[in-house]
Amino acid sequence: MTVVADMLMVLCGGTVGTLLGRLYYNSGGKSKWVATLMQSGGSPLLVIPLLLTPPHPAEERQPAASMVAAVYVGIGVLLGFDNLMYAYALLYLPVSTFSLVAATQLGFNAITSRLINAQRFTALIANSVVVLTFAAALLSIGSSSDETSSDVPRGKYALGFVLTLAASASFAVILSLFEVAFEKVVRARTMRWVLKVQMFTNLVATAVGVVGLFASGEWRTLPGEMAAFKNGRARYVLTLVGTAVCWQAAAVGTVRLVARVSSLFANVTGTVALPLVPVFAVVLFGDRMTGIKAVAMLMAVWGFLSYVYQHYLDGRRVASGKGTECCVVCAARTAGDTA
């Protein structure tokens, strides 16, 4: 049940957070650094559940402080710049196109999981990577209708497309590094450690956003941006707060899934929201659902289902006792939990 709850947090938080991020731009928001901060700025809220979780047992092995600090800073800085790329990409692309291109992170994560986490790369996973790649290529070919959208800056489609791909690849690396951190450094998967890793990496990412906001001078435009925001200042504040809360919920669910299962499974869960965001974008923002975009959506869903079926086959092998050698990570985790 806890895994199901984590999956719901990822799905609901990611879907609503993406839509609110687009609403910020459509309603008059212009600061890319504010959009970056919204993706990690809700991390102080994690202090509340952290205080409510039981402390580490006295017999629990504590990792070296220097190693933990390196994990926080390293992943946090990567996360800060990844958030910035996503913020620019969401400005330059319609949210429906953005969500479809961002689904390529599943393909990137299949590769990084193989290279960094030594997970198997089967024919079904290869099929998933290829289909998602073709879906993204199809969207790049059929870009003309999106470039004429009134809510998207003219001439920025190609840049938004490249930034989305780069951010997706970067996020795949980040998820794999989270998995390495739990396996090699923290060596525990308790709720308290999940919250600590999530909170401190996001605090570092928030610091990156704050430095960028003041270094770029965008902070000077915030009073005028708030005054000109559609439907008033209260809606401006609510949009920012709602976006920050949604992204933190999604992030906590993602890190918990990385700790409990794997980075690839966490990424697949986020990809389940793929069919939802474009549909909501058409209804809420008037995005065009062209034939090319519909075909790309079906291809992306097919790529997602390919991985889900592979995960199902792995589960059956392990359950029958015939494929335990194929799931070394799961076996190690089970032994650790038993200890």
mmCIF file of C-alpha atoms in Angstrom:
data_model
loop_
_atom_site.group_PDB
_atom_site.id
_atom_site.type_symbol
_atom_site.label_atom_id
_atom_site.label_comp_id
_atom_site.label_asym_id
_atom_site.label_seq_id
_atom_site.Cartn_x
_atom_site.Cartn_y
_atom_site.Cartn_z
ATOM 1 C CA MET A 1 0.000 0.000 0.000
ATOM 2 C CA THR A 2 2.863 2.390 0.709
ATOM 3 C CA VAL A 3 4.174 1.906 -2.835
ATOM 4 C CA VAL A 4 0.696 2.656 -4.212
ATOM 5 C CA ALA A 5 0.545 5.825 -2.085
ATOM 6 C CA ASP A 6 3.960 6.893 -3.408
ATOM 7 C CA MET A 7 2.794 6.295 -6.982
ATOM 8 C CA LEU A 8 -0.310 8.454 -6.415
ATOM 9 C CA MET A 9 1.886 11.249 -5.008
ATOM 10 C CA VAL A 10 4.078 11.140 -8.117
ATOM 11 C CA LEU A 11 1.130 11.055 -10.518
ATOM 12 C CA CYS A 12 -1.009 13.762 -8.891
ATOM 13 C CA GLY A 13 1.883 16.017 -7.905
ATOM 14 C CA GLY A 14 3.612 15.834 -11.281
ATOM 15 C CA THR A 15 0.440 16.381 -13.318
ATOM 16 C CA VAL A 16 -0.895 19.310 -11.290
ATOM 17 C CA GLY A 17 2.577 20.831 -10.840
ATOM 18 C CA THR A 18 3.184 20.867 -14.612
ATOM 19 C CA LEU A 19 -0.213 22.431 -15.313
ATOM 20 C CA LEU A 20 0.260 25.098 -12.609
ATOM 21 C CA GLY A 21 3.716 25.879 -14.015
ATOM 22 C CA ARG A 22 2.144 26.585 -17.414
ATOM 23 C CA LEU A 23 -0.632 28.595 -15.722
ATOM 24 C CA TYR A 24 2.043 30.820 -14.158
ATOM 25 C CA TYR A 25 3.374 31.743 -17.609
ATOM 26 C CA ASN A 26 -0.061 32.065 -19.219
ATOM 27 C CA SER A 27 -1.292 34.412 -16.478
ATOM 28 C CA GLY A 28 1.551 36.894 -16.844
ATOM 29 C CA GLY A 29 4.502 35.293 -15.040
ATOM 30 C CA LYS A 30 7.822 35.868 -16.796
ATOM 31 C CA SER A 31 10.605 34.933 -14.382
ATOM 32 C CA LYS A 32 12.350 31.705 -15.298
ATOM 33 C CA TRP A 33 14.170 31.685 -11.966
ATOM 34 C CA VAL A 34 10.889 31.911 -10.036
ATOM 35 C CA ALA A 35 9.611 28.977 -12.098
ATOM 36 C CA THR A 36 12.844 27.172 -11.181
ATOM 37 C CA LEU A 37 12.406 27.917 -7.472
ATOM 38 C CA MET A 38 8.836 26.620 -7.495
ATOM 39 C CA GLN A 39 10.107 23.132 -8.299
ATOM 40 C CA SER A 40 12.213 22.861 -5.129
ATOM 41 C CA GLY A 41 11.138 25.791 -2.938
ATOM 42 C CA GLY A 42 8.617 23.728 -0.992
ATOM 43 C CA SER A 43 11.365 21.632 0.630
ATOM 44 C CA PRO A 44 11.155 23.414 4.059
ATOM 45 C CA LEU A 45 7.662 21.907 4.378
ATOM 46 C CA LEU A 46 9.340 18.516 4.796
ATOM 47 C CA VAL A 47 10.512 19.585 8.256
ATOM 48 C CA ILE A 48 7.010 18.804 9.577
ATOM 49 C CA PRO A 49 6.881 15.099 8.581
ATOM 50 C CA LEU A 50 10.592 14.790 9.441
ATOM 51 C CA LEU A 51 9.887 15.870 13.045
ATOM 52 C CA LEU A 52 7.044 13.345 13.245
ATOM 53 C CA THR A 53 9.138 10.348 12.115
ATOM 54 C CA PRO A 54 10.971 8.289 14.771
ATOM 55 C CA PRO A 55 14.711 8.952 15.154
ATOM 56 C CA HIS A 56 17.336 6.600 13.803
ATOM 57 C CA PRO A 57 17.758 3.473 15.962
ATOM 58 C CA ALA A 58 20.845 3.505 18.148
ATOM 59 C CA GLU A 59 22.211 0.379 16.470
ATOM 60 C CA GLU A 60 21.760 1.784 12.935
ATOM 61 C CA ARG A 61 25.003 2.383 11.083
ATOM 62 C CA GLN A 62 25.466 6.075 10.343
ATOM 63 C CA PRO A 63 27.199 7.031 7.070
ATOM 64 C CA ALA A 64 30.160 9.396 7.025
ATOM 65 C CA ALA A 65 29.034 13.020 7.250
ATOM 66 C CA SER A 66 31.381 14.063 4.451
ATOM 67 C CA MET A 67 29.918 11.474 2.084
ATOM 68 C CA VAL A 68 26.342 12.479 2.910
ATOM 69 C CA ALA A 69 27.201 16.165 2.433
ATOM 70 C CA ALA A 70 28.740 15.366 -0.968
ATOM 71 C CA VAL A 71 25.517 13.578 -1.968
ATOM 72 C CA TYR A 72 23.389 16.537 -0.875
ATOM 73 C CA VAL A 73 25.513 19.148 -2.649
ATOM 74 C CA GLY A 74 26.249 17.158 -5.800
ATOM 75 C CA ILE A 75 22.715 15.982 -6.501
ATOM 76 C CA GLY A 76 21.255 19.300 -5.289
ATOM 77 C CA VAL A 77 23.299 21.397 -7.736
ATOM 78 C CA LEU A 78 22.398 19.070 -10.612
ATOM 79 C CA LEU A 79 18.760 19.273 -9.588
ATOM 80 C CA GLY A 80 18.862 23.083 -9.491
ATOM 81 C CA PHE A 81 20.112 23.375 -13.076
ATOM 82 C CA ASP A 82 17.763 20.605 -14.203
ATOM 83 C CA ASN A 83 14.857 22.631 -12.774
ATOM 84 C CA LEU A 84 16.101 25.673 -14.695
ATOM 85 C CA MET A 85 16.100 23.763 -17.994
ATOM 86 C CA TYR A 86 12.578 22.536 -17.322
ATOM 87 C CA ALA A 87 11.464 26.094 -16.495
ATOM 88 C CA TYR A 88 12.757 27.422 -19.826
ATOM 89 C CA ALA A 89 11.349 24.424 -21.722
ATOM 90 C CA LEU A 90 7.868 24.875 -20.246
ATOM 91 C CA LEU A 91 7.923 28.521 -21.352
ATOM 92 C CA TYR A 92 9.026 27.729 -24.912
ATOM 93 C CA LEU A 93 6.728 24.740 -25.575
ATOM 94 C CA PRO A 94 2.977 24.133 -25.246
ATOM 95 C CA VAL A 95 2.462 22.037 -22.119
ATOM 96 C CA SER A 96 1.075 19.111 -24.154
ATOM 97 C CA THR A 97 4.208 18.967 -26.331
ATOM 98 C CA PHE A 98 6.429 19.515 -23.297
ATOM 99 C CA SER A 99 4.948 16.530 -21.447
ATOM 100 C CA LEU A 100 5.295 14.254 -24.470
ATOM 101 C CA VAL A 101 8.937 15.172 -25.085
ATOM 102 C CA ALA A 102 9.691 14.891 -21.342
ATOM 103 C CA ALA A 103 8.542 11.260 -21.505
ATOM 104 C CA THR A 104 11.887 10.500 -23.169
ATOM 105 C CA GLN A 105 13.393 10.558 -19.677
ATOM 106 C CA LEU A 106 12.140 6.969 -19.355
ATOM 107 C CA GLY A 107 14.378 5.987 -22.256
ATOM 108 C CA PHE A 108 17.308 7.952 -20.843
ATOM 109 C CA ASN A 109 16.749 6.348 -17.437
ATOM 110 C CA ALA A 110 16.784 2.859 -18.956
ATOM 111 C CA ILE A 111 20.268 3.671 -20.272
ATOM 112 C CA THR A 112 21.567 5.296 -17.070
ATOM 113 C CA SER A 113 20.139 2.440 -14.978
ATOM 114 C CA ARG A 114 22.141 0.035 -17.105
ATOM 115 C CA LEU A 115 25.357 2.073 -16.974
ATOM 116 C CA ILE A 116 25.176 3.311 -13.367
ATOM 117 C CA ASN A 117 22.938 0.816 -11.521
ATOM 118 C CA ALA A 118 23.787 -2.337 -13.533
ATOM 119 C CA GLN A 119 20.163 -3.139 -14.313
ATOM 120 C CA ARG A 120 19.271 -5.479 -17.162
ATOM 121 C CA PHE A 121 18.649 -4.045 -20.643
ATOM 122 C CA THR A 122 16.201 -6.446 -22.304
ATOM 123 C CA ALA A 123 14.547 -6.428 -25.726
ATOM 124 C CA LEU A 124 11.347 -4.942 -24.274
ATOM 125 C CA ILE A 125 13.235 -2.115 -22.588
ATOM 126 C CA ALA A 126 15.155 -1.500 -25.816
ATOM 127 C CA ASN A 127 11.816 -1.334 -27.618
ATOM 128 C CA SER A 128 10.623 1.224 -25.079
ATOM 129 C CA VAL A 129 13.692 3.401 -25.669
ATOM 130 C CA VAL A 130 13.368 3.223 -29.463
ATOM 131 C CA VAL A 131 9.640 3.979 -29.517
ATOM 132 C CA LEU A 132 10.030 6.960 -27.158
ATOM 133 C CA THR A 133 12.873 8.268 -29.324
ATOM 134 C CA PHE A 134 10.745 8.061 -32.452
ATOM 135 C CA ALA A 135 7.854 9.766 -30.634
ATOM 136 C CA ALA A 136 10.117 12.701 -29.765
ATOM 137 C CA ALA A 137 11.465 12.823 -33.330
ATOM 138 C CA LEU A 138 7.903 12.890 -34.671
ATOM 139 C CA LEU A 139 7.091 15.884 -32.482
ATOM 140 C CA SER A 140 10.197 17.721 -33.708
ATOM 141 C CA ILE A 141 9.048 17.238 -37.316
ATOM 142 C CA GLY A 142 5.491 18.411 -36.693
ATOM 143 C CA SER A 143 6.375 21.611 -34.852
ATOM 144 C CA SER A 144 4.753 24.210 -37.121
ATOM 145 C CA SER A 145 1.336 24.272 -35.427
ATOM 146 C CA ASP A 146 2.880 24.622 -31.969
ATOM 147 C CA GLU A 147 5.097 27.507 -33.036
ATOM 148 C CA THR A 148 2.028 29.548 -33.995
ATOM 149 C CA SER A 149 0.484 29.179 -30.522
ATOM 150 C CA SER A 150 -0.170 32.584 -28.953
ATOM 151 C CA ASP A 151 1.114 31.447 -25.538
ATOM 152 C CA VAL A 152 4.503 30.297 -26.825
ATOM 153 C CA PRO A 153 7.364 32.695 -27.760
ATOM 154 C CA ARG A 154 7.946 32.731 -31.521
ATOM 155 C CA GLY A 155 11.114 31.092 -32.768
ATOM 156 C CA LYS A 156 11.833 29.303 -29.475
ATOM 157 C CA TYR A 157 10.319 25.893 -30.248
ATOM 158 C CA ALA A 158 13.621 24.242 -31.234
ATOM 159 C CA LEU A 159 15.368 25.581 -28.131
ATOM 160 C CA GLY A 160 12.508 24.415 -25.914
ATOM 161 C CA PHE A 161 12.650 20.987 -27.539
ATOM 162 C CA VAL A 162 16.411 20.648 -26.959
ATOM 163 C CA LEU A 163 16.137 21.909 -23.372
ATOM 164 C CA THR A 164 13.396 19.396 -22.607
ATOM 165 C CA LEU A 165 15.541 16.542 -23.943
ATOM 166 C CA ALA A 166 18.561 17.789 -21.986
ATOM 167 C CA ALA A 167 16.521 18.155 -18.788
ATOM 168 C CA SER A 168 15.042 14.678 -19.266
ATOM 169 C CA ALA A 169 18.498 13.141 -19.669
ATOM 170 C CA SER A 170 19.771 15.073 -16.652
ATOM 171 C CA PHE A 171 16.828 13.960 -14.510
ATOM 172 C CA ALA A 172 17.456 10.339 -15.494
ATOM 173 C CA VAL A 173 21.035 10.681 -14.252
ATOM 174 C CA ILE A 174 19.790 12.283 -11.021
ATOM 175 C CA LEU A 175 17.411 9.384 -10.322
ATOM 176 C CA SER A 176 20.189 6.858 -10.889
ATOM 177 C CA LEU A 177 22.464 8.837 -8.554
ATOM 178 C CA PHE A 178 19.735 8.802 -5.893
ATOM 179 C CA GLU A 179 19.662 5.018 -6.180
ATOM 180 C CA VAL A 180 23.457 4.820 -5.853
ATOM 181 C CA ALA A 181 23.299 7.104 -2.803
ATOM 182 C CA PHE A 182 20.806 4.861 -1.008
ATOM 183 C CA GLU A 183 22.721 1.706 -1.943
ATOM 184 C CA LYS A 184 26.329 2.802 -1.356
ATOM 185 C CA VAL A 185 26.259 5.770 1.040
ATOM 186 C CA VAL A 186 23.104 5.834 3.167
ATOM 187 C CA ARG A 187 22.525 2.052 3.124
ATOM 188 C CA ALA A 188 19.086 2.529 4.692
ATOM 189 C CA ARG A 189 15.650 3.111 3.238
ATOM 190 C CA THR A 190 13.678 4.371 6.205
ATOM 191 C CA MET A 191 11.156 7.182 5.886
ATOM 192 C CA ARG A 192 13.427 9.469 7.893
ATOM 193 C CA TRP A 193 16.345 9.002 5.495
ATOM 194 C CA VAL A 194 14.107 9.486 2.468
ATOM 195 C CA LEU A 195 12.846 12.788 3.883
ATOM 196 C CA LYS A 196 16.351 13.953 4.811
ATOM 197 C CA VAL A 197 17.810 13.166 1.389
ATOM 198 C CA GLN A 198 14.851 14.815 -0.342
ATOM 199 C CA MET A 199 14.847 17.917 1.852
ATOM 200 C CA PHE A 200 18.572 18.682 1.808
ATOM 201 C CA THR A 201 19.091 18.053 -1.915
ATOM 202 C CA ASN A 202 16.130 20.326 -2.636
ATOM 203 C CA LEU A 203 17.447 22.985 -0.263
ATOM 204 C CA VAL A 204 20.677 23.023 -2.280
ATOM 205 C CA ALA A 205 18.644 23.239 -5.496
ATOM 206 C CA THR A 206 16.668 26.116 -3.959
ATOM 207 C CA ALA A 207 19.922 27.900 -3.099
ATOM 208 C CA VAL A 208 20.959 27.574 -6.767
ATOM 209 C CA GLY A 209 17.638 29.164 -7.776
ATOM 210 C CA VAL A 210 17.976 32.007 -5.254
ATOM 211 C CA VAL A 211 21.512 32.812 -6.440
ATOM 212 C CA GLY A 212 20.309 32.801 -10.045
ATOM 213 C CA LEU A 213 17.312 35.002 -9.230
ATOM 214 C CA PHE A 214 19.465 37.723 -7.680
ATOM 215 C CA ALA A 215 22.412 37.357 -10.075
ATOM 216 C CA SER A 216 20.126 37.731 -13.099
ATOM 217 C CA GLY A 217 18.356 40.778 -11.643
ATOM 218 C CA GLU A 218 14.930 39.182 -12.155
ATOM 219 C CA TRP A 219 14.071 39.848 -8.504
ATOM 220 C CA ARG A 220 13.564 43.532 -9.403
ATOM 221 C CA THR A 221 10.678 42.642 -11.726
ATOM 222 C CA LEU A 222 8.727 40.565 -9.198
ATOM 223 C CA PRO A 223 6.593 43.395 -7.687
ATOM 224 C CA GLY A 224 5.451 44.462 -11.170
ATOM 225 C CA GLU A 225 4.882 40.842 -12.170
ATOM 226 C CA MET A 226 2.693 40.274 -9.129
ATOM 227 C CA ALA A 227 0.689 43.455 -9.770
ATOM 228 C CA ALA A 228 0.100 42.562 -13.431
ATOM 229 C CA PHE A 229 -0.729 38.905 -12.775
ATOM 230 C CA LYS A 230 -4.079 37.794 -14.135
ATOM 231 C CA ASN A 231 -6.812 37.761 -11.438
ATOM 232 C CA GLY A 232 -4.671 39.573 -8.864
ATOM 233 C CA ARG A 233 -1.939 39.154 -6.304
ATOM 234 C CA ALA A 234 -3.724 36.474 -4.291
ATOM 235 C CA ARG A 235 -3.943 34.212 -7.345
ATOM 236 C CA TYR A 236 -0.225 34.848 -7.983
ATOM 237 C CA VAL A 237 0.721 33.695 -4.476
ATOM 238 C CA LEU A 238 -1.636 30.715 -4.596
ATOM 239 C CA THR A 239 -0.201 29.621 -7.965
ATOM 240 C CA LEU A 240 3.363 29.698 -6.629
ATOM 241 C CA VAL A 241 2.500 27.960 -3.363
ATOM 242 C CA GLY A 242 0.367 25.324 -5.079
ATOM 243 C CA THR A 243 3.107 24.576 -7.605
ATOM 244 C CA ALA A 244 5.748 24.256 -4.877
ATOM 245 C CA VAL A 245 3.586 21.914 -2.779
ATOM 246 C CA CYS A 246 2.708 19.714 -5.778
ATOM 247 C CA TRP A 247 6.318 19.335 -6.884
ATOM 248 C CA GLN A 248 7.428 18.447 -3.342
ATOM 249 C CA ALA A 249 4.725 15.785 -3.094
ATOM 250 C CA ALA A 250 5.845 14.347 -6.437
ATOM 251 C CA ALA A 251 9.517 14.522 -5.428
ATOM 252 C CA VAL A 252 8.988 12.749 -2.102
ATOM 253 C CA GLY A 253 7.021 10.002 -3.855
ATOM 254 C CA THR A 254 9.766 9.676 -6.469
ATOM 255 C CA VAL A 255 12.600 9.394 -3.942
ATOM 256 C CA ARG A 256 10.613 6.868 -1.875
ATOM 257 C CA LEU A 257 10.082 4.735 -4.999
ATOM 258 C CA VAL A 258 13.791 4.977 -5.836
ATOM 259 C CA ALA A 259 14.624 3.808 -2.310
ATOM 260 C CA ARG A 260 11.988 1.047 -2.207
ATOM 261 C CA VAL A 261 12.173 -0.272 -5.797
ATOM 262 C CA SER A 262 14.493 1.395 -8.351
ATOM 263 C CA SER A 263 15.107 4.633 -10.222
ATOM 264 C CA LEU A 264 13.672 3.089 -13.390
ATOM 265 C CA PHE A 265 10.435 2.123 -11.656
ATOM 266 C CA ALA A 266 10.118 5.638 -10.219
ATOM 267 C CA ASN A 267 10.586 7.104 -13.682
ATOM 268 C CA VAL A 268 8.010 4.753 -15.190
ATOM 269 C CA THR A 269 5.489 5.841 -12.545
ATOM 270 C CA GLY A 270 6.003 9.476 -13.512
ATOM 271 C CA THR A 271 5.490 8.555 -17.152
ATOM 272 C CA VAL A 272 2.021 7.171 -16.363
ATOM 273 C CA ALA A 273 0.880 10.813 -16.231
ATOM 274 C CA LEU A 274 1.841 11.132 -19.909
ATOM 275 C CA PRO A 275 -1.695 10.762 -21.333
ATOM 276 C CA LEU A 276 -3.161 13.021 -18.639
ATOM 277 C CA VAL A 277 -1.219 16.266 -19.113
ATOM 278 C CA PRO A 278 -1.896 16.716 -22.880
ATOM 279 C CA VAL A 279 -5.619 16.098 -22.365
ATOM 280 C CA PHE A 280 -5.828 18.626 -19.532
ATOM 281 C CA ALA A 281 -3.712 21.061 -21.580
ATOM 282 C CA VAL A 282 -6.196 20.926 -24.468
ATOM 283 C CA VAL A 283 -9.113 21.583 -22.089
ATOM 284 C CA LEU A 284 -7.494 24.219 -19.843
ATOM 285 C CA PHE A 285 -5.060 26.052 -22.135
ATOM 286 C CA GLY A 286 -6.450 25.437 -25.615
ATOM 287 C CA ASP A 287 -3.389 23.506 -26.847
ATOM 288 C CA ARG A 288 -3.843 21.993 -30.292
ATOM 289 C CA MET A 289 -4.139 18.206 -30.360
ATOM 290 C CA THR A 290 -2.873 17.574 -33.882
ATOM 291 C CA GLY A 291 -2.723 14.199 -35.581
ATOM 292 C CA ILE A 292 1.059 14.068 -35.173
ATOM 293 C CA LYS A 293 0.753 14.821 -31.473
ATOM 294 C CA ALA A 294 -1.908 12.123 -31.025
ATOM 295 C CA VAL A 295 0.293 9.541 -32.781
ATOM 296 C CA ALA A 296 3.281 10.606 -30.646
ATOM 297 C CA MET A 297 1.138 10.136 -27.531
ATOM 298 C CA LEU A 298 0.133 6.619 -28.589
ATOM 299 C CA MET A 299 3.768 5.751 -29.362
ATOM 300 C CA ALA A 300 4.868 7.055 -25.969
ATOM 301 C CA VAL A 301 2.164 5.042 -24.212
ATOM 302 C CA TRP A 302 3.313 1.960 -26.144
ATOM 303 C CA GLY A 303 6.888 2.579 -25.003
ATOM 304 C CA PHE A 304 5.680 2.883 -21.415
ATOM 305 C CA LEU A 305 3.648 -0.337 -21.636
ATOM 306 C CA SER A 306 6.682 -2.186 -23.009
ATOM 307 C CA TYR A 307 8.595 -1.415 -19.853
ATOM 308 C CA VAL A 308 5.608 -2.241 -17.610
ATOM 309 C CA TYR A 309 5.327 -5.665 -19.268
ATOM 310 C CA GLN A 310 9.036 -6.275 -18.730
ATOM 311 C CA HIS A 311 8.607 -5.394 -15.049
ATOM 312 C CA TYR A 312 5.681 -7.841 -14.896
ATOM 313 C CA LEU A 313 7.799 -10.618 -16.419
ATOM 314 C CA ASP A 314 10.614 -9.947 -13.939
ATOM 315 C CA GLY A 315 8.128 -10.136 -11.086
ATOM 316 C CA ARG A 316 6.837 -13.502 -12.300
ATOM 317 C CA ARG A 317 10.366 -14.896 -12.615
ATOM 318 C CA VAL A 318 11.253 -13.846 -9.083
ATOM 319 C CA ALA A 319 7.958 -15.157 -7.698
ATOM 320 C CA SER A 320 8.469 -18.551 -9.345
ATOM 321 C CA GLY A 321 12.052 -18.769 -8.124
ATOM 322 C CA LYS A 322 13.396 -19.114 -11.664
ATOM 323 C CA GLY A 323 14.860 -15.682 -12.155
ATOM 324 C CA THR A 324 16.267 -14.588 -8.843
ATOM 325 C CA GLU A 325 19.656 -14.215 -10.466
ATOM 326 C CA CYS A 326 18.208 -11.478 -12.694
ATOM 327 C CA CYS A 327 17.296 -9.259 -9.782
ATOM 328 C CA VAL A 328 20.464 -8.885 -7.747
ATOM 329 C CA VAL A 329 19.474 -5.438 -6.454
ATOM 330 C CA CYS A 330 16.110 -6.685 -5.177
ATOM 331 C CA ALA A 331 17.744 -9.694 -3.539
ATOM 332 C CA ALA A 332 20.289 -7.483 -1.784
ATOM 333 C CA ARG A 333 17.558 -5.168 -0.568
ATOM 334 C CA THR A 334 15.511 -8.080 0.752
ATOM 335 C CA ALA A 335 18.523 -9.388 2.659
ATOM 336 C CA GLY A 336 19.164 -5.933 4.086
ATOM 337 C CA ASP A 337 15.559 -5.583 5.228
ATOM 338 C CA THR A 338 15.690 -8.999 6.890
ATOM 339 C CA ALA A 339 18.847 -8.005 8.764
#
